[in-house]
mmCIF file of C-alpha atoms and ligand atoms in Angstrom:
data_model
loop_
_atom_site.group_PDB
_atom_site.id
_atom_site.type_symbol
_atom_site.label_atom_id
_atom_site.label_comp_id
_atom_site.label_asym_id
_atom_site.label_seq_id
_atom_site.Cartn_x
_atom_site.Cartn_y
_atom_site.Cartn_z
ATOM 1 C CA UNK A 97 31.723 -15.542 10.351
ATOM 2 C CA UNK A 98 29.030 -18.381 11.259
ATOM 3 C CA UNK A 99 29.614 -21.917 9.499
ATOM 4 C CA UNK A 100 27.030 -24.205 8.160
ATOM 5 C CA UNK A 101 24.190 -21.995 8.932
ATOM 6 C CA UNK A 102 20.413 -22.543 7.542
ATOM 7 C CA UNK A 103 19.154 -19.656 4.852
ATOM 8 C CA UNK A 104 15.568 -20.675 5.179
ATOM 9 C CA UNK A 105 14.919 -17.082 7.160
ATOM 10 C CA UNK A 106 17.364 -15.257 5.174
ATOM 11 C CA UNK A 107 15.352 -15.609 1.173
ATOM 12 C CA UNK A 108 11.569 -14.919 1.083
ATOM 13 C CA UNK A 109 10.936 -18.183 -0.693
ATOM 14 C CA UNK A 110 11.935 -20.083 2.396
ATOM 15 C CA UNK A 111 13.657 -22.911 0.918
ATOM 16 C CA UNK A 112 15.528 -25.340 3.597
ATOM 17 C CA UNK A 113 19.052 -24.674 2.474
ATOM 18 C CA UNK A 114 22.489 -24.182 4.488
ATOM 19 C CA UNK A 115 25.339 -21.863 3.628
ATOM 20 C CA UNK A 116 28.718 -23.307 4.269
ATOM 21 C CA UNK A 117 29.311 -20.419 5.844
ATOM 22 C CA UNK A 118 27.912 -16.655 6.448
ATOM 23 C CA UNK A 119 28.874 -13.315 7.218
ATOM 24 C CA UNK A 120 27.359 -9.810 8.058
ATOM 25 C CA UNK A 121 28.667 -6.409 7.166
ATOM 26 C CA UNK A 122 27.526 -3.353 8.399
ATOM 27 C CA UNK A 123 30.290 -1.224 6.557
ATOM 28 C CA UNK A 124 32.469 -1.023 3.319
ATOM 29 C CA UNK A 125 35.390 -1.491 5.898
ATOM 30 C CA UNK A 126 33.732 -4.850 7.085
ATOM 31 C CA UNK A 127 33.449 -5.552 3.165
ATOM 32 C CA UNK A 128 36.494 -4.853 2.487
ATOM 33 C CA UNK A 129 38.193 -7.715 5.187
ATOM 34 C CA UNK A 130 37.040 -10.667 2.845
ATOM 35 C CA UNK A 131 38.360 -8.613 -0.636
ATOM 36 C CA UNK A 132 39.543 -10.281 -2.886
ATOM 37 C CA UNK A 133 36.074 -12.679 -2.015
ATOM 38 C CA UNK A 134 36.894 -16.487 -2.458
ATOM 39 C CA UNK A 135 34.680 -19.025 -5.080
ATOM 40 C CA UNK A 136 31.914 -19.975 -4.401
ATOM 41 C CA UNK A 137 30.611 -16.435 -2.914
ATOM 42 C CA UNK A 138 27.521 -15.014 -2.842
ATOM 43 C CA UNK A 139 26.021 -11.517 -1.517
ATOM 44 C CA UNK A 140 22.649 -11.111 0.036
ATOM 45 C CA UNK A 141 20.541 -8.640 0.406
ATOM 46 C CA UNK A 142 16.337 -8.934 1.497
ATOM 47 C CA UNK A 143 16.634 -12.325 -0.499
ATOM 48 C CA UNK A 144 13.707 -11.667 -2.497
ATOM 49 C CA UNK A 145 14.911 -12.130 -5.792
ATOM 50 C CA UNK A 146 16.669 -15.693 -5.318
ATOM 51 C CA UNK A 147 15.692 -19.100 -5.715
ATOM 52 C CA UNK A 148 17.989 -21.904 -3.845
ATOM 53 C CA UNK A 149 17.799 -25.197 -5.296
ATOM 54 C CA UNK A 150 20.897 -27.134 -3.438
ATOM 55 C CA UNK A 151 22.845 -25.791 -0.477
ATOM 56 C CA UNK A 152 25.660 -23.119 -1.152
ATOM 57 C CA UNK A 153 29.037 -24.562 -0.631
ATOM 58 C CA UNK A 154 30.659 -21.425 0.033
ATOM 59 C CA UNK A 155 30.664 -18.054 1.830
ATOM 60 C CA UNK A 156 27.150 -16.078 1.417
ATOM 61 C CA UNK A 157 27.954 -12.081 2.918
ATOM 62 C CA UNK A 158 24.958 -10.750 4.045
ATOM 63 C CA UNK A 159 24.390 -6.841 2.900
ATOM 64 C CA UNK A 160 23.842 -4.646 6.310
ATOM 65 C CA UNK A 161 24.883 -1.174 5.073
ATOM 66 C CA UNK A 162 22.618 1.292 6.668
ATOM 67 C CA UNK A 163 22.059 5.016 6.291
ATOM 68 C CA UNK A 164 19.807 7.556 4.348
ATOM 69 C CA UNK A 165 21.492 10.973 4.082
ATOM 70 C CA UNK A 166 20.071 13.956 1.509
ATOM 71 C CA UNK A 167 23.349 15.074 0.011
ATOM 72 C CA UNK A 168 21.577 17.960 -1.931
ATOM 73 C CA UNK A 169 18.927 20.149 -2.532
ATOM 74 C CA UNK A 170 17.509 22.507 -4.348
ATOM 75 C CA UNK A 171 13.690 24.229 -4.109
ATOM 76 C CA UNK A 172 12.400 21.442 -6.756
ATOM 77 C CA UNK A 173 14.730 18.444 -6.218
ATOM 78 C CA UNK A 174 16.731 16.353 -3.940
ATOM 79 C CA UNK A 175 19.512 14.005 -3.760
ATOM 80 C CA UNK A 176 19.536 11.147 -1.324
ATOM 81 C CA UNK A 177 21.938 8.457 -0.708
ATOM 82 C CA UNK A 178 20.865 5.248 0.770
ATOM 83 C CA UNK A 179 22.897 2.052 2.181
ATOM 84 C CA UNK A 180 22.269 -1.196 0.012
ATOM 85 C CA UNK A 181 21.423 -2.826 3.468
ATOM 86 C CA UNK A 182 18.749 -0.513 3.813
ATOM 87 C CA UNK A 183 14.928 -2.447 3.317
ATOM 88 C CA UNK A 184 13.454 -0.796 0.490
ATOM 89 C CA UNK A 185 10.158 -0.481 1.445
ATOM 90 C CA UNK A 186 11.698 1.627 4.478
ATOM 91 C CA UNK A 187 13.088 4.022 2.126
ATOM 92 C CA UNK A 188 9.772 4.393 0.485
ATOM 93 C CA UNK A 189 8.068 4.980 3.444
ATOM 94 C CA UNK A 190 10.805 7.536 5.006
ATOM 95 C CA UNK A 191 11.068 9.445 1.781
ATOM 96 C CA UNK A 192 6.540 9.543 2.003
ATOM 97 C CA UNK A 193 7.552 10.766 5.379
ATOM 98 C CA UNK A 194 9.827 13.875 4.111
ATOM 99 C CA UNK A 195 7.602 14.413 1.046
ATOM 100 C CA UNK A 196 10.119 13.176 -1.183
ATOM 101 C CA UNK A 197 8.184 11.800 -4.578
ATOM 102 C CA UNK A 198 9.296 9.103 -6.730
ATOM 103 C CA UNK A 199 9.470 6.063 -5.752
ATOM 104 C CA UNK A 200 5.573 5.996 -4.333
ATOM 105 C CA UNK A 201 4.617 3.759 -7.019
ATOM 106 C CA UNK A 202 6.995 1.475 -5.829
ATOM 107 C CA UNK A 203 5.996 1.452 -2.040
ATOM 108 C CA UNK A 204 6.045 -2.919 -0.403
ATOM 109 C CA UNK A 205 8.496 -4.225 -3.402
ATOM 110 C CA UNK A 206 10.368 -6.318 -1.241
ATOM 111 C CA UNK A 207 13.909 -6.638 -0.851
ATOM 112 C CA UNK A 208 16.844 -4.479 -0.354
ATOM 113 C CA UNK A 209 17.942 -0.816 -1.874
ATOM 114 C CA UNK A 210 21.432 -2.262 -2.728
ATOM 115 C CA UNK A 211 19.559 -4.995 -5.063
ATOM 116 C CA UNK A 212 16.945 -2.441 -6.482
ATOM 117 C CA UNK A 213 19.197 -1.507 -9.433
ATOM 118 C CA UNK A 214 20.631 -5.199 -10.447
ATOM 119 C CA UNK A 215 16.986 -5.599 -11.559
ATOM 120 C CA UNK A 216 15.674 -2.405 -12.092
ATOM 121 C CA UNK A 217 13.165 -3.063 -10.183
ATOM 122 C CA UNK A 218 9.807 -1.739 -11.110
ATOM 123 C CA UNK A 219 5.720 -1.941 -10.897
ATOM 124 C CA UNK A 220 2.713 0.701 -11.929
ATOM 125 C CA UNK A 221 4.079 2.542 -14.285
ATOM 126 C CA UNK A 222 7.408 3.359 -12.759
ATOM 127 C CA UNK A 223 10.920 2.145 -12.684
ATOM 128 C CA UNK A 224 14.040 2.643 -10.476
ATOM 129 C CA UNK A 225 16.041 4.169 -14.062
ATOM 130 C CA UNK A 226 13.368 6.882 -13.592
ATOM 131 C CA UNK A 227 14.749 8.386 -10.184
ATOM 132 C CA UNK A 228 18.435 6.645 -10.101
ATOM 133 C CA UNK A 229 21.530 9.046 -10.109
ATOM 134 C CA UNK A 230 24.297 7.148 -9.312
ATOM 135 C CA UNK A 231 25.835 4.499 -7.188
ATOM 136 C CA UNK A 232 28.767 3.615 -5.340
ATOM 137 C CA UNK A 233 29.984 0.032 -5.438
ATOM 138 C CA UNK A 234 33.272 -2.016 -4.324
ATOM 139 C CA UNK A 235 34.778 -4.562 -6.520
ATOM 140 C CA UNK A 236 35.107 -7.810 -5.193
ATOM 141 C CA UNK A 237 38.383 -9.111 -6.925
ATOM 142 C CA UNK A 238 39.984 -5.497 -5.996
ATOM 143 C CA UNK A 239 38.508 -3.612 -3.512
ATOM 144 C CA UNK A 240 38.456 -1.133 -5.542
ATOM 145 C CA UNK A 241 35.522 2.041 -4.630
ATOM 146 C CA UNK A 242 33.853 2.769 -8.351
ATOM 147 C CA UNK A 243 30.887 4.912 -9.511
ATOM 148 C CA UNK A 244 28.250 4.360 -11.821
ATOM 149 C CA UNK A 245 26.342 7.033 -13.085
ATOM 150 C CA UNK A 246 23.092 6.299 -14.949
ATOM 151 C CA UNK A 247 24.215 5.280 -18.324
ATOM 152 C CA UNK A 248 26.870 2.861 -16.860
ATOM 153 C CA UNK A 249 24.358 1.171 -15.313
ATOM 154 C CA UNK A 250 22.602 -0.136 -18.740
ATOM 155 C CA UNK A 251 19.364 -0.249 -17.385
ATOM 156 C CA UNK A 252 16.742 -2.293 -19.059
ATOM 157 C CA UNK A 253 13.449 -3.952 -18.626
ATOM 158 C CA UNK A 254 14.079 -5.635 -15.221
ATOM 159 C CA UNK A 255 17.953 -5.640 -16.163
ATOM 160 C CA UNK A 256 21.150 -3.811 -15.969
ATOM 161 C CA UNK A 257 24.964 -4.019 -16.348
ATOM 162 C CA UNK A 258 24.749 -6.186 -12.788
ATOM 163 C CA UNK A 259 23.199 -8.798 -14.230
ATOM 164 C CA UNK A 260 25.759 -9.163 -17.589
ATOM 165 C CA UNK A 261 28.507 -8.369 -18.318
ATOM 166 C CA UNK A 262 29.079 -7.473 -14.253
ATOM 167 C CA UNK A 263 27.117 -10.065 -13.005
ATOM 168 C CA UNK A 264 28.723 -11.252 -9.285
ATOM 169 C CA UNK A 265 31.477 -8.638 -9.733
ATOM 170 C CA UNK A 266 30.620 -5.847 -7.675
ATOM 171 C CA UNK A 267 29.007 -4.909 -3.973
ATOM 172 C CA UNK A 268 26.658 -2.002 -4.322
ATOM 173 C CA UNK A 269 27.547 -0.442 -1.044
ATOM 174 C CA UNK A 270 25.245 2.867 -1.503
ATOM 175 C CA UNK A 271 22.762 3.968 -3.707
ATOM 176 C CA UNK A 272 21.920 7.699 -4.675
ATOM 177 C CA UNK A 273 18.664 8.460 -5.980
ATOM 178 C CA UNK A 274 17.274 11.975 -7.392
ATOM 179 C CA UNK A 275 13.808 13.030 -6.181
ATOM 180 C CA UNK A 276 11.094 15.161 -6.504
ATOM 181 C CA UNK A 277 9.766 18.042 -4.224
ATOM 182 C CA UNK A 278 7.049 18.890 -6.684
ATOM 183 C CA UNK A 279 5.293 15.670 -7.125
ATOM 184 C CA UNK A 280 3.973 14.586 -10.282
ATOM 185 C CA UNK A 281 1.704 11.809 -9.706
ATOM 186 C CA UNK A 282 1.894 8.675 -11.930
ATOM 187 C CA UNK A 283 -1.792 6.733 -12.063
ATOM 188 C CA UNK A 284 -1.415 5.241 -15.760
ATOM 189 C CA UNK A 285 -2.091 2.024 -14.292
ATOM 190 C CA UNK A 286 -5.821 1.948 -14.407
ATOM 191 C CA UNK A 287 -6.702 -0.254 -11.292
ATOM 192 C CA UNK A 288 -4.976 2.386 -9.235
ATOM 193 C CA UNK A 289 -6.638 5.350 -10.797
ATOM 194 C CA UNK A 290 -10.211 3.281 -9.430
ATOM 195 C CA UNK A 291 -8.551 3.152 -6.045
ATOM 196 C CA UNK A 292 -7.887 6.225 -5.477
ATOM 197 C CA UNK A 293 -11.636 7.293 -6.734
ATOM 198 C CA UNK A 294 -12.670 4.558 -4.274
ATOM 199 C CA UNK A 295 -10.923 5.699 -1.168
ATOM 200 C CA UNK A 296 -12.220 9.546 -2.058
ATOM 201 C CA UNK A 297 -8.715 10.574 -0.304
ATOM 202 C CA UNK A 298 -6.834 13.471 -2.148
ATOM 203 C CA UNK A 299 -4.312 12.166 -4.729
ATOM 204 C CA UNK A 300 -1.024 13.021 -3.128
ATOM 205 C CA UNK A 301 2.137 10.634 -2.736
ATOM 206 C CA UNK A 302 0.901 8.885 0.154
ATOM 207 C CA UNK A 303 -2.509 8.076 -1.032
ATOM 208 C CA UNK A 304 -1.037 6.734 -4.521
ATOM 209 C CA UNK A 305 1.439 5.129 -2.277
ATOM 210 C CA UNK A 306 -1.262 3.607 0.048
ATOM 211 C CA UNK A 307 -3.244 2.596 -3.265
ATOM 212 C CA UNK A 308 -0.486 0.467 -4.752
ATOM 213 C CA UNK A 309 -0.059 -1.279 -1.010
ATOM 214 C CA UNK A 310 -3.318 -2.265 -0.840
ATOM 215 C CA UNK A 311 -3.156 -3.958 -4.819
ATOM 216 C CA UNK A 312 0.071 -5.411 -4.113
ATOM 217 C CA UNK A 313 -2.145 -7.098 -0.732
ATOM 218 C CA UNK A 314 -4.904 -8.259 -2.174
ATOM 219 C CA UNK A 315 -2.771 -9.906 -6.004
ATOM 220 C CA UNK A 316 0.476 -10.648 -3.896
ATOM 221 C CA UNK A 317 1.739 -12.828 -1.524
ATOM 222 C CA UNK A 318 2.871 -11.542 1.584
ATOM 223 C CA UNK A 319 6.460 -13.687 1.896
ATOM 224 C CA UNK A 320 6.145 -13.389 5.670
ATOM 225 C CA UNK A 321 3.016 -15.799 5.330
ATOM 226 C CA UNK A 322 3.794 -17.825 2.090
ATOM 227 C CA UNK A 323 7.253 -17.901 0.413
ATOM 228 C CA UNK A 324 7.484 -16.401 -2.639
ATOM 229 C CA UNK A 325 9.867 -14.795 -4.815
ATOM 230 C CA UNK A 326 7.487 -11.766 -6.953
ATOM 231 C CA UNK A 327 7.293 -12.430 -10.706
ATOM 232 C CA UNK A 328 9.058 -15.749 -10.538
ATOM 233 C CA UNK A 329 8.957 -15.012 -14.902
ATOM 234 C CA UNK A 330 9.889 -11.604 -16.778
ATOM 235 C CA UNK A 331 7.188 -10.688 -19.355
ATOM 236 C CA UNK A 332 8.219 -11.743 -22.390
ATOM 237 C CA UNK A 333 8.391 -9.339 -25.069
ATOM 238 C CA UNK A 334 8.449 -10.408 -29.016
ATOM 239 C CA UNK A 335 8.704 -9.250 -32.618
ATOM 240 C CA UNK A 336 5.581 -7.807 -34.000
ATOM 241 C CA UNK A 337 5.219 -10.261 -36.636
ATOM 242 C CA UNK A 338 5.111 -12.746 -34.150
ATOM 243 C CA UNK A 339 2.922 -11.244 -32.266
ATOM 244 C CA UNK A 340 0.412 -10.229 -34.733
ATOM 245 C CA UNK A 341 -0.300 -14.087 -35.566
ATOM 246 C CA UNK A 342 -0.586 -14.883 -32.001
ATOM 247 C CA UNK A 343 -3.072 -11.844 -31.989
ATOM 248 C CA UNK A 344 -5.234 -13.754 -34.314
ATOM 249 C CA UNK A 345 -5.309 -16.607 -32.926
ATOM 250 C CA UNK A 346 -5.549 -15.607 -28.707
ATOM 251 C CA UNK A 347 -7.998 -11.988 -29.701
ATOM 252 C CA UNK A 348 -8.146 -11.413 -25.488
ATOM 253 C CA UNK A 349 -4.278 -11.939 -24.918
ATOM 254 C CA UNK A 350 -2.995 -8.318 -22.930
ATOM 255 C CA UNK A 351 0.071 -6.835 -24.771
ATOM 256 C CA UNK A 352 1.973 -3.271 -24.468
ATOM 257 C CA UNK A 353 3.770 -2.016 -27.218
ATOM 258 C CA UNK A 354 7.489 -1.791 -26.835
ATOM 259 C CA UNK A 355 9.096 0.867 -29.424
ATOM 260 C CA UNK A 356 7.811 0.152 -33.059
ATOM 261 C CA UNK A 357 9.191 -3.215 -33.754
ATOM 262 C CA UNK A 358 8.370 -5.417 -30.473
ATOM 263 C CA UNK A 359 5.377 -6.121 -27.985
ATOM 264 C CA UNK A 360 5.567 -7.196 -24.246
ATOM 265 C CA UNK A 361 3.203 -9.802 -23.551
ATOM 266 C CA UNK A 362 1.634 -10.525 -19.650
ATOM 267 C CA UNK A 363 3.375 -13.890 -18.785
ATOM 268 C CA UNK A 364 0.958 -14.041 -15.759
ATOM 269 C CA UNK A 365 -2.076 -14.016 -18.894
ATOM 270 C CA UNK A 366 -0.303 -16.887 -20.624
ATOM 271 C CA UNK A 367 0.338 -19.113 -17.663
ATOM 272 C CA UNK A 368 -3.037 -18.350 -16.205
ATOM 273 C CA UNK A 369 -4.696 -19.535 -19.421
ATOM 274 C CA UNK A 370 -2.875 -22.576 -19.220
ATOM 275 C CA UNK A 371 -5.282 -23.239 -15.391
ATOM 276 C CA UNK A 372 -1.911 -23.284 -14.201
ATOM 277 C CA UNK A 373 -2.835 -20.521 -11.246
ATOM 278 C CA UNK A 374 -3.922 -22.052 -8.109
ATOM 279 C CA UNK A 375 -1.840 -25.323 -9.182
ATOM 280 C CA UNK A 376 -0.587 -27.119 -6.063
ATOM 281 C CA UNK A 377 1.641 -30.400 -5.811
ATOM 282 C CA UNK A 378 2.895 -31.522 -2.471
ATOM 283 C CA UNK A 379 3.896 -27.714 -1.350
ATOM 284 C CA UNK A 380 5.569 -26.090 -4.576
ATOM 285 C CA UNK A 381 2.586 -24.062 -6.667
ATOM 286 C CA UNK A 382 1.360 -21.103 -8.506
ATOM 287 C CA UNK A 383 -0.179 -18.328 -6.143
ATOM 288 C CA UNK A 384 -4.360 -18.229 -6.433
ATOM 289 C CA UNK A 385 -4.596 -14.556 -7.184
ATOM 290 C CA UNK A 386 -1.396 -13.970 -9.482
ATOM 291 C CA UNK A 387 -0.254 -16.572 -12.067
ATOM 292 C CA UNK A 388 3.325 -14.998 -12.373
ATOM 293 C CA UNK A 389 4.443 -15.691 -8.587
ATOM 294 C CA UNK A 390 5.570 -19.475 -7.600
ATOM 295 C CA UNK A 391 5.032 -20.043 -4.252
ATOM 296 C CA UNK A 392 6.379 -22.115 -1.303
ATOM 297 C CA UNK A 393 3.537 -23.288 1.047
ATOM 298 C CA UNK A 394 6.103 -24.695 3.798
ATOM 299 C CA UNK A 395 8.538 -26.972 3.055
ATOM 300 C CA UNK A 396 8.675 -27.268 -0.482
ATOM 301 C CA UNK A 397 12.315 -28.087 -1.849
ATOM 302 C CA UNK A 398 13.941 -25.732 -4.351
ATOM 303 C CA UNK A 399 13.751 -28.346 -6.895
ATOM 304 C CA UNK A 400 10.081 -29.083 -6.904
ATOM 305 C CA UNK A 401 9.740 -24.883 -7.504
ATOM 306 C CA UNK A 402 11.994 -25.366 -10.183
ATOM 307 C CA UNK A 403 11.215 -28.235 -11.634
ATOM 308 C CA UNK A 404 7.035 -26.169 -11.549
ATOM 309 C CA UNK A 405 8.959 -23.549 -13.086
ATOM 310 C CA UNK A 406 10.331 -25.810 -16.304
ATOM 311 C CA UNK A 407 6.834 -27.156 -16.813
ATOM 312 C CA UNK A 408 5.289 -23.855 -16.713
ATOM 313 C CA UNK A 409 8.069 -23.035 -19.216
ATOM 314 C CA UNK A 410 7.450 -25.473 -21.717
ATOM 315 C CA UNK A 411 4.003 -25.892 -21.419
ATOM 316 C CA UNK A 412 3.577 -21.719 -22.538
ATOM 317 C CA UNK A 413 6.649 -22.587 -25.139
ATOM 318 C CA UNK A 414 4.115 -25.389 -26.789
ATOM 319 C CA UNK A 415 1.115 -23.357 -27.080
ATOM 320 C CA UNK A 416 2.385 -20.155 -27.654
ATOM 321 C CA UNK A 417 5.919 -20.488 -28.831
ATOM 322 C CA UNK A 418 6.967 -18.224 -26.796
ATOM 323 C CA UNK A 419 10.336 -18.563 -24.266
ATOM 324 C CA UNK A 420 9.590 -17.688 -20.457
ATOM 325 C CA UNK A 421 12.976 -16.182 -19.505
ATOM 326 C CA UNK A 422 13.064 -16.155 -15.059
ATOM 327 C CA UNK A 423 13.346 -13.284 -13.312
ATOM 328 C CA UNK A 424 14.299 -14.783 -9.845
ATOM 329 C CA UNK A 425 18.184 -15.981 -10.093
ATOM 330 C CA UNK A 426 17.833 -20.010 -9.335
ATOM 331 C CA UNK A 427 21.073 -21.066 -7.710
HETATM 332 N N1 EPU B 118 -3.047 -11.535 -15.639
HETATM 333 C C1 EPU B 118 -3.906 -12.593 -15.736
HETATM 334 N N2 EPU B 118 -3.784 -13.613 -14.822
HETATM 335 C C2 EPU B 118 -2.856 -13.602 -13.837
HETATM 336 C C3 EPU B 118 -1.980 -12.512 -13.743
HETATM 337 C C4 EPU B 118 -2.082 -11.472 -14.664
HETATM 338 O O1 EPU B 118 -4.751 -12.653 -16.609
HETATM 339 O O2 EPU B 118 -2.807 -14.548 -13.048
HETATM 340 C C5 EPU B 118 -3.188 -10.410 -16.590
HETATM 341 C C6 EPU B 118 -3.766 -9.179 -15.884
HETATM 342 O O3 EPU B 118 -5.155 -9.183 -15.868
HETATM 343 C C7 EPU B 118 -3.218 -8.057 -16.715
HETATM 344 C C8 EPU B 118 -1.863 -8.581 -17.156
HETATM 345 O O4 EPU B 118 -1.913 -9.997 -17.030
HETATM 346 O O5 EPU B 118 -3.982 -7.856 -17.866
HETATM 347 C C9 EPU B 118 -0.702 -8.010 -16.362
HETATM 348 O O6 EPU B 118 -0.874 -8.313 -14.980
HETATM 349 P P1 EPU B 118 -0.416 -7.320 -13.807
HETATM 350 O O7 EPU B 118 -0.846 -5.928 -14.083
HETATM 351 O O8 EPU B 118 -0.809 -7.956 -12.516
HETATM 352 O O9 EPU B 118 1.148 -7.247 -13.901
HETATM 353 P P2 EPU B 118 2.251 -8.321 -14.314
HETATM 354 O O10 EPU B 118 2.704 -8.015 -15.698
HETATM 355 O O11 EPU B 118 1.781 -9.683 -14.020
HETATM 356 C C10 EPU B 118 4.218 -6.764 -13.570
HETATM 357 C C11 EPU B 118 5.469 -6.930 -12.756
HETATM 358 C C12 EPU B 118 5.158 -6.889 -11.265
HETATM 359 C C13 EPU B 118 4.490 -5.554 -10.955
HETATM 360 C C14 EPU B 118 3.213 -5.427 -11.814
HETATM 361 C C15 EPU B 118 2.559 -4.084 -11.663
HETATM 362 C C16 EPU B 118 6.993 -8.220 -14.118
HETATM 363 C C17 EPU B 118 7.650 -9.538 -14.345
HETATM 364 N N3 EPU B 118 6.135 -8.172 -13.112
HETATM 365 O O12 EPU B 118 3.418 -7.920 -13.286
HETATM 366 O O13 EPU B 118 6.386 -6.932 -10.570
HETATM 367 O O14 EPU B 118 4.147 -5.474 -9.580
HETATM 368 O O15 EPU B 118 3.565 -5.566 -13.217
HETATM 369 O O16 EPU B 118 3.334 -3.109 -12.266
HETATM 370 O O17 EPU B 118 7.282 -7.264 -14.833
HETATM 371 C C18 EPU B 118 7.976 -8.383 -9.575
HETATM 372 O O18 EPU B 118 8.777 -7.984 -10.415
HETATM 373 O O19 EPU B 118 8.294 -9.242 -8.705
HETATM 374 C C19 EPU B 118 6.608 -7.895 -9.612
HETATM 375 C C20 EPU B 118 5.665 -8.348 -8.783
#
């Protein structure tokens, strides 16, 4: 256990900020020696989903939990089970490695395995709900092991149970995901589909995988050079009656239809028609190339992101009435 130590290298938006104190654990046994976890606490994984706006005045337990093991197999499908502490983008790669298809649409989404589910995290076309199985978690009042299987988990659009009803109640220690031997490619997304024809390579798991690297390069940040969080916004998804006036009015605006009733619009579309992308004060802005992500260009504070983020907020709220819900957690 480390006191008073600085977080800036421990988020990817690279915020100045000090945790009163910090811990890592490498197994649920290491977990389970600060069960039942004292206020304020807070669990870490790659960091990329967070936004730190004051210093944390507590204990901050930094996810470590290594280990991919296939638990079963068949001659179409496999089981793995993965360590929250593993880096996702690892996992993506190892399972390329093994011909394991899945996840190959989500290949360089930062951050940690244990954190993919809170958020169901997703891009091109696919989400983790489409290749979860189960998980293992521990709680943190009881120590108790539990299990979620799919529908526990309550997955949503960039949301599950985690980040409810459960939200700060539970370590997810291991992760078990259900794969494909027999890929079947997913290139709805039409940029990739023009990548792919590009390149000329074969369409296989690592070229789709290599294809959605090199559009996540050239829209998205690379954290290591400027801090970011990803979509700093969710994309906001409305009634079709509201929608269909806002169609009149803004013919160009992107939308996808969600079920009959409701429509998800492009946040990164609204803000960017706003000239809000390539915005700069002091060091807090909006990235050049992708109007969704907020961006640190050195030493901005967590409030000047923030307080971009607010004006963002109500700036898209008074021309298009509609509410910009965040999809980073802002502490
Ligand atoms: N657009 C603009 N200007 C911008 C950004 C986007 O006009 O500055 C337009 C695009 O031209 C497109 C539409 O908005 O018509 C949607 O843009 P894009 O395909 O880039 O995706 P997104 O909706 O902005 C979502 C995810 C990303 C994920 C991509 C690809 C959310 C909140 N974000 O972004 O996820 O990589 O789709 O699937 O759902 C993340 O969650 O951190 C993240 C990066």
């Amino acid at each position: 256990m480390q006191e008073n130590i600085s977080l800036k290298k421990h988020h990817t938006f690279g915020i100045s900020v000090n945790a009163a104190k910090f811990v890592v654990f490498r197994t649920e046994k290491d977990l389970l020696d600060f069960v039942p976890v004292q206020e304020p606490f807070m669990l870490l994984g790659g960091g990329s989903n967070v936004l730190f706006t004051r210093d944390f005045e507590g204990l901050v337990a930094h996810n470590k939990i290594k280990g991919i093991e296939v638990l079963r197999e068949n001659d179409s499908e496999v089981i793995i089970r993965v360590g929250g502490g593993e880096v996702w983008h690892d996992l993506v790669m190892w399972c390329i490695d093994k011909d394991f298809a899945g996840i190959e649409n989500l290949s360089l989404i930062p951050g940690s395995v244990g954190a993919a589910p809170i958020q169901n995290i997703g891009a091109y076309g696919v989400e983790l709900k489409d290749v979860f199985y189960s998980l293992e978690a521990i709680c943190l009042k009881t120590g108790d092991f539990i299990k979620f299987n799919h529908e526990d988990c309550q997955f949503g659009y960039r949301d599950s149970v985690f980040k409810r009803e459960l939200r700060g109640k539970f370590c997810i220690t291991r992760v078990l995901l259900k794969l494909n031997k027999i890929p079947v490619f997913n290139t709805s997304y039409g940029i990739i589909k023009d990548i792919l024809e590009e390149s000329k390579e074969e369409i296989s798991i690592r070229s789709l995988s290599n294809a959605v690297i090199k559009i996540r390069k050239q829209k998205l940040p690379d954290p290591a050079e400027i801090g970011n969080s990803g979509s700093f916004f969710k994309n906001p998804v409305i009634s079709l009656t509201q929608f269909s006036n806002l169609k009149i009015q803004f013919p160009d605006m992107p939308f996808y239809p969600v079920g009959e009733k409701e429509v998800k619009l492009a946040a990164g579309w609204l803000i960017d028609d706003l000239g809000w992308k390539g915005y700069r004060k002091g060091d807090a802005g909006v990235h050049v190339n992708q109007a969704l992500v907020l961006v640190n260009y050195g030493n901005a504070k967590g409030t000047e992101i923030w307080n971009l983020a607010k004006a963002i907020q109500t700036s898209v709220l008074d021309k298009y009435g509609v509410a910009l819900e965040t999809e980073v957690n802002v502490l």
